């Protein structure tokens, strides 16, 4: 009897301190009405009641595993589950606009592919898979991923986000009367005042590299994008300034911050380091 009791205690202790490798893992997510998607993830050394969740959204290169690898190094001492979905080019060519439009402003009519609730669906999946206590997530996106992040937080029905960093976006959806996706006129789904108020009251950091001023083939040169500025640096500043003016004119709650990362050009690794200081601040370390 004593032996059985000791065995039970040992089993409970082992289950309460589940250890994992620090390797990258992958699932093929199919639990939705869209094409299957690879999701890369990295578990903390132990899953505990304090484990947090961070999503990392890739740029137009679609190298979700490379983005995750950068964050694995940055967060190796933190109790976080890192998740990096891969929106492949063939299935999700316009992931940066949540599959709602092309970059030259043409609305995509197939609403079955819209991604405005995708991250929260992934979040719920991983919460259930690893029996996590977290009720919110943090999210980082760079370049095309930054476009995805700010549009997701605007268009999503009810994002369970705690904190977000949008770094070096090529162009934005402004909260003004330009047609979607450059502004919020005639969006392809309902966009209410509640969406906008929630968007503005979310803790969002707009990051831009001080040297992200090159204009190459990767920079959107459509009329709608060029109206926002001639390069990424100008567009980021204008996006924040215009939003600030709207907030002040309408006396709205505003929780955004704007930060220039000195010396950084269009570099995910440098922007990730700056973002990690924001996202990992105050999180549990081993």
Coordinates of C-alpha atoms in Angstrom, one line a residue:
X1 CA 0.0 0.0 0.0
X2 CA 2.8 2.4 0.9
X3 CA 4.6 1.5 -2.3
X4 CA 1.4 2.3 -4.3
X5 CA 1.0 5.6 -2.5
X6 CA 4.6 6.6 -3.3
X7 CA 4.1 5.7 -6.9
X8 CA 1.0 7.9 -7.1
X9 CA 2.8 10.9 -5.6
X10 CA 5.7 10.5 -8.0
X11 CA 3.3 10.3 -11.0
X12 CA 1.5 13.5 -9.8
X13 CA 4.8 15.3 -9.4
X14 CA 6.0 14.2 -12.9
X15 CA 2.7 15.3 -14.5
X16 CA 2.8 18.7 -12.8
X17 CA 6.3 19.4 -14.1
X18 CA 6.1 18.3 -17.7
X19 CA 9.4 19.0 -19.5
X20 CA 9.8 19.5 -23.2
X21 CA 12.7 19.8 -25.6
X22 CA 13.6 23.2 -26.9
X23 CA 13.3 22.0 -30.5
X24 CA 11.0 23.5 -33.1
X25 CA 7.9 21.4 -33.8
X26 CA 5.3 21.5 -36.5
X27 CA 1.7 20.6 -37.0
X28 CA -0.5 20.6 -40.1
X29 CA -3.6 22.5 -39.0
X30 CA -6.8 21.3 -40.7
X31 CA -9.5 22.2 -38.2
X32 CA -11.1 25.0 -40.3
X33 CA -12.8 25.5 -43.6
X34 CA -9.6 26.7 -45.4
X35 CA -6.6 25.0 -46.9
X36 CA -4.4 23.1 -44.5
X37 CA -1.6 25.3 -43.0
X38 CA 1.7 24.5 -41.4
X39 CA 2.1 25.9 -37.9
X40 CA 5.5 25.8 -36.3
X41 CA 5.8 26.1 -32.5
X42 CA 8.3 25.9 -29.7
X43 CA 7.4 24.8 -26.2
X44 CA 9.0 26.2 -23.0
X45 CA 11.1 23.9 -20.8
X46 CA 8.0 23.3 -18.7
X47 CA 4.3 24.0 -19.1
X48 CA 3.1 25.7 -16.0
X49 CA 0.1 27.7 -14.9
X50 CA 2.0 30.9 -15.9
X51 CA 2.9 29.9 -19.5
X52 CA 2.2 32.7 -21.9
X53 CA 1.6 32.5 -25.7
X54 CA 3.3 34.6 -28.4
X55 CA 2.4 34.5 -32.1
X56 CA 5.1 35.4 -34.6
X57 CA 3.9 36.4 -38.1
X58 CA 6.3 36.1 -41.0
X59 CA 6.9 38.5 -43.8
X60 CA 6.4 38.0 -47.6
X61 CA 9.3 35.5 -47.6
X62 CA 6.9 33.1 -45.9
X63 CA 9.7 31.6 -43.8
X64 CA 7.7 31.0 -40.6
X65 CA 10.3 28.6 -39.3
X66 CA 13.1 31.2 -39.7
X67 CA 11.0 33.8 -37.8
X68 CA 10.3 31.3 -35.1
X69 CA 14.0 30.4 -34.8
X70 CA 14.8 34.1 -34.1
X71 CA 12.3 34.2 -31.3
X72 CA 13.4 30.9 -29.9
X73 CA 16.8 32.5 -29.2
X74 CA 15.3 35.7 -27.8
X75 CA 12.8 33.9 -25.5
X76 CA 14.9 30.9 -24.4
X77 CA 14.8 32.0 -20.8
X78 CA 11.0 32.8 -20.7
X79 CA 8.0 30.6 -19.9
X80 CA 6.3 31.1 -23.3
X81 CA 4.8 29.0 -26.1
X82 CA 5.9 30.5 -29.4
X83 CA 3.6 29.9 -32.4
X84 CA 4.4 30.8 -36.0
X85 CA 1.8 30.0 -38.7
X86 CA 2.9 29.7 -42.3
X87 CA 0.6 31.3 -44.8
X88 CA 1.9 29.7 -47.9
X89 CA 1.9 31.7 -51.1
X90 CA -0.2 29.3 -53.2
X91 CA -3.1 29.2 -50.7
X92 CA -2.9 32.6 -49.1
X93 CA -1.2 35.0 -51.6
X94 CA -2.7 38.1 -49.9
X95 CA -2.4 37.0 -46.3
X96 CA -1.1 40.5 -45.5
X97 CA -4.6 41.9 -46.1
X98 CA -6.2 38.9 -44.4
X99 CA -7.0 37.6 -47.9
X100 CA -9.6 40.4 -48.3
X101 CA -7.9 42.3 -51.2
X102 CA -4.9 42.4 -53.4
X103 CA -2.1 45.0 -52.7
X104 CA -3.4 47.1 -55.6
X105 CA -6.8 47.5 -54.0
X106 CA -8.9 44.8 -55.7
X107 CA -11.3 43.2 -53.2
X108 CA -11.2 39.4 -53.1
X109 CA -14.7 38.0 -53.2
X110 CA -14.1 34.6 -51.7
X111 CA -14.9 35.3 -48.1
X112 CA -14.3 31.7 -47.2
X113 CA -10.6 32.4 -47.3
X114 CA -10.7 35.6 -45.1
X115 CA -8.3 35.3 -42.2
X116 CA -9.8 37.8 -39.7
X117 CA -10.4 35.2 -37.0
X118 CA -7.5 32.8 -37.8
X119 CA -5.2 33.7 -34.9
X120 CA -7.8 33.2 -32.3
X121 CA -8.8 29.9 -33.8
X122 CA -5.1 28.8 -33.6
X123 CA -4.9 30.2 -30.0
X124 CA -7.8 28.1 -28.9
X125 CA -6.4 25.0 -30.5
X126 CA -3.1 25.3 -28.7
X127 CA -4.7 26.2 -25.4
X128 CA -6.7 23.0 -25.6
X129 CA -3.8 20.9 -26.9
X130 CA -1.5 21.8 -24.0
X131 CA -4.1 22.6 -21.4
X132 CA -2.9 26.1 -20.9
X133 CA -4.3 28.7 -18.5
X134 CA -3.6 31.7 -20.7
X135 CA -6.6 33.6 -21.8
X136 CA -4.8 36.1 -24.0
X137 CA -1.9 36.1 -26.4
X138 CA 0.8 38.5 -27.6
X139 CA 1.6 38.9 -31.2
X140 CA 4.5 40.2 -33.3
X141 CA 4.7 40.7 -37.1
X142 CA 7.3 42.1 -39.4
X143 CA 6.9 43.6 -42.9
X144 CA 4.0 41.7 -44.4
X145 CA 3.4 40.1 -41.0
X146 CA 3.1 43.6 -39.6
X147 CA 0.5 44.4 -42.2
X148 CA -1.3 41.2 -41.1
X149 CA -1.1 42.1 -37.4
X150 CA -2.6 45.6 -37.5
X151 CA -5.3 44.6 -40.0
X152 CA -6.2 41.5 -37.9
X153 CA -6.6 43.6 -34.8
X154 CA -8.8 46.0 -36.7
X155 CA -11.0 43.5 -38.5
X156 CA -11.2 40.5 -36.1
X157 CA -14.5 39.9 -34.3
X158 CA -13.0 39.6 -30.8
X159 CA -9.2 39.1 -30.7
X160 CA -7.9 37.8 -27.3
X161 CA -4.8 39.9 -27.6
X162 CA -2.9 41.4 -24.7
X163 CA -0.1 43.2 -26.5
X164 CA 1.0 43.6 -30.2
X165 CA 4.0 44.8 -32.1
X166 CA 3.7 45.7 -35.8
X167 CA 7.2 46.3 -37.2
X168 CA 8.3 47.7 -40.6
X169 CA 4.9 47.4 -42.4
X170 CA 5.1 48.3 -46.0
X171 CA 1.7 50.0 -46.0
X172 CA -1.4 50.3 -43.7
X173 CA -5.1 50.4 -43.5
X174 CA -5.7 54.0 -42.2
X175 CA -8.8 54.9 -40.2
X176 CA -9.9 57.4 -42.8
X177 CA -12.1 57.6 -45.9
X178 CA -9.8 56.0 -48.5
X179 CA -11.3 52.8 -50.0
X180 CA -10.3 49.5 -48.3
X181 CA -7.6 48.2 -47.9
X182 CA -5.9 51.7 -47.8
X183 CA -8.6 53.1 -45.6
X184 CA -11.9 51.9 -44.1
X185 CA -14.3 52.9 -46.8
X186 CA -16.4 50.0 -48.1
X187 CA -14.6 47.2 -46.3
X188 CA -15.5 43.6 -47.4
X189 CA -16.9 42.7 -44.0
X190 CA -18.7 44.6 -41.3
X191 CA -16.5 47.1 -39.5
X192 CA -18.3 48.8 -36.7
X193 CA -17.4 51.6 -34.2
X194 CA -16.9 48.9 -31.6
X195 CA -14.1 47.3 -33.8
X196 CA -12.4 50.7 -34.1
X197 CA -12.6 51.6 -30.4
X198 CA -11.3 48.2 -29.5
X199 CA -8.5 48.5 -32.0
X200 CA -7.4 51.9 -30.6
X201 CA -7.6 50.8 -27.0
X202 CA -5.4 47.7 -27.6
X203 CA -1.8 48.0 -26.5
X204 CA -0.1 48.2 -29.9
X205 CA 3.5 49.2 -30.7
X206 CA 4.2 50.6 -34.2
X207 CA 7.9 50.0 -34.7
X208 CA 9.9 51.2 -37.7
X209 CA 13.6 51.0 -38.4
X210 CA 15.3 54.4 -38.8
X211 CA 17.0 53.1 -42.0
X212 CA 14.0 51.4 -43.5
X213 CA 13.8 54.0 -46.3
X214 CA 14.7 52.0 -49.4
X215 CA 12.2 51.8 -52.2
X216 CA 12.6 48.5 -54.0
X217 CA 10.3 46.0 -55.7
X218 CA 9.0 44.8 -52.4
X219 CA 7.5 48.2 -51.5
X220 CA 3.9 48.6 -52.6
X221 CA 3.9 51.3 -55.3
X222 CA 0.1 51.4 -55.9
X223 CA -1.6 54.9 -55.8
X224 CA -3.3 54.0 -52.5
X225 CA 0.0 53.0 -50.8
X226 CA 2.0 56.0 -52.2
X227 CA -0.6 58.3 -50.8
X228 CA 0.6 57.1 -47.4
X229 CA 4.2 58.1 -48.0
X230 CA 7.1 57.3 -50.3
X231 CA 8.8 54.6 -48.1
X232 CA 8.1 52.5 -45.1
X233 CA 9.5 55.0 -42.6
X234 CA 7.3 57.8 -43.9
X235 CA 4.2 55.5 -44.0
X236 CA 4.7 54.3 -40.4
X237 CA 5.0 57.9 -39.1
X238 CA 2.0 59.1 -41.1
X239 CA -0.1 56.1 -40.0
X240 CA 0.6 56.9 -36.3
X241 CA 0.2 60.6 -36.7
X242 CA -3.1 60.4 -38.6
X243 CA -4.4 57.9 -36.1
X244 CA -3.4 60.2 -33.2
X245 CA -5.2 63.1 -34.8
X246 CA -8.4 61.0 -35.2
X247 CA -8.2 60.0 -31.5
X248 CA -7.7 63.5 -30.3
X249 CA -10.6 64.9 -32.4
X250 CA -13.0 62.2 -31.2
X251 CA -11.8 61.9 -27.6
X252 CA -11.1 58.2 -27.9
X253 CA -9.1 55.8 -25.6
X254 CA -5.7 55.3 -27.3
X255 CA -3.1 52.8 -26.1
X256 CA -0.7 52.8 -29.0
X257 CA 3.0 53.7 -29.0
X258 CA 5.3 54.6 -31.8
X259 CA 9.0 53.7 -31.7
X260 CA 11.9 54.2 -34.1
X261 CA 14.5 51.5 -33.9
X262 CA 17.8 53.3 -34.5
X263 CA 20.1 51.7 -37.0
X264 CA 17.7 49.2 -38.3
X265 CA 16.7 48.8 -41.9
X266 CA 14.3 46.2 -43.2
X267 CA 15.6 43.6 -40.8
X268 CA 13.5 41.1 -38.9
X269 CA 16.3 40.1 -36.6
X270 CA 17.0 43.7 -35.5
X271 CA 13.3 44.5 -35.2
X272 CA 12.6 41.3 -33.3
X273 CA 15.2 42.2 -30.7
X274 CA 13.5 45.6 -30.1
X275 CA 10.1 43.9 -30.0
X276 CA 11.3 41.2 -27.6
X277 CA 12.1 44.0 -25.0
X278 CA 8.5 45.0 -25.2
X279 CA 6.8 41.7 -25.4
X280 CA 9.0 39.7 -23.0
X281 CA 9.1 42.4 -20.4
X282 CA 7.8 41.2 -17.0
X283 CA 7.3 37.6 -18.2
X284 CA 8.4 34.7 -16.0
X285 CA 12.0 33.5 -16.6
X286 CA 13.5 30.1 -15.7

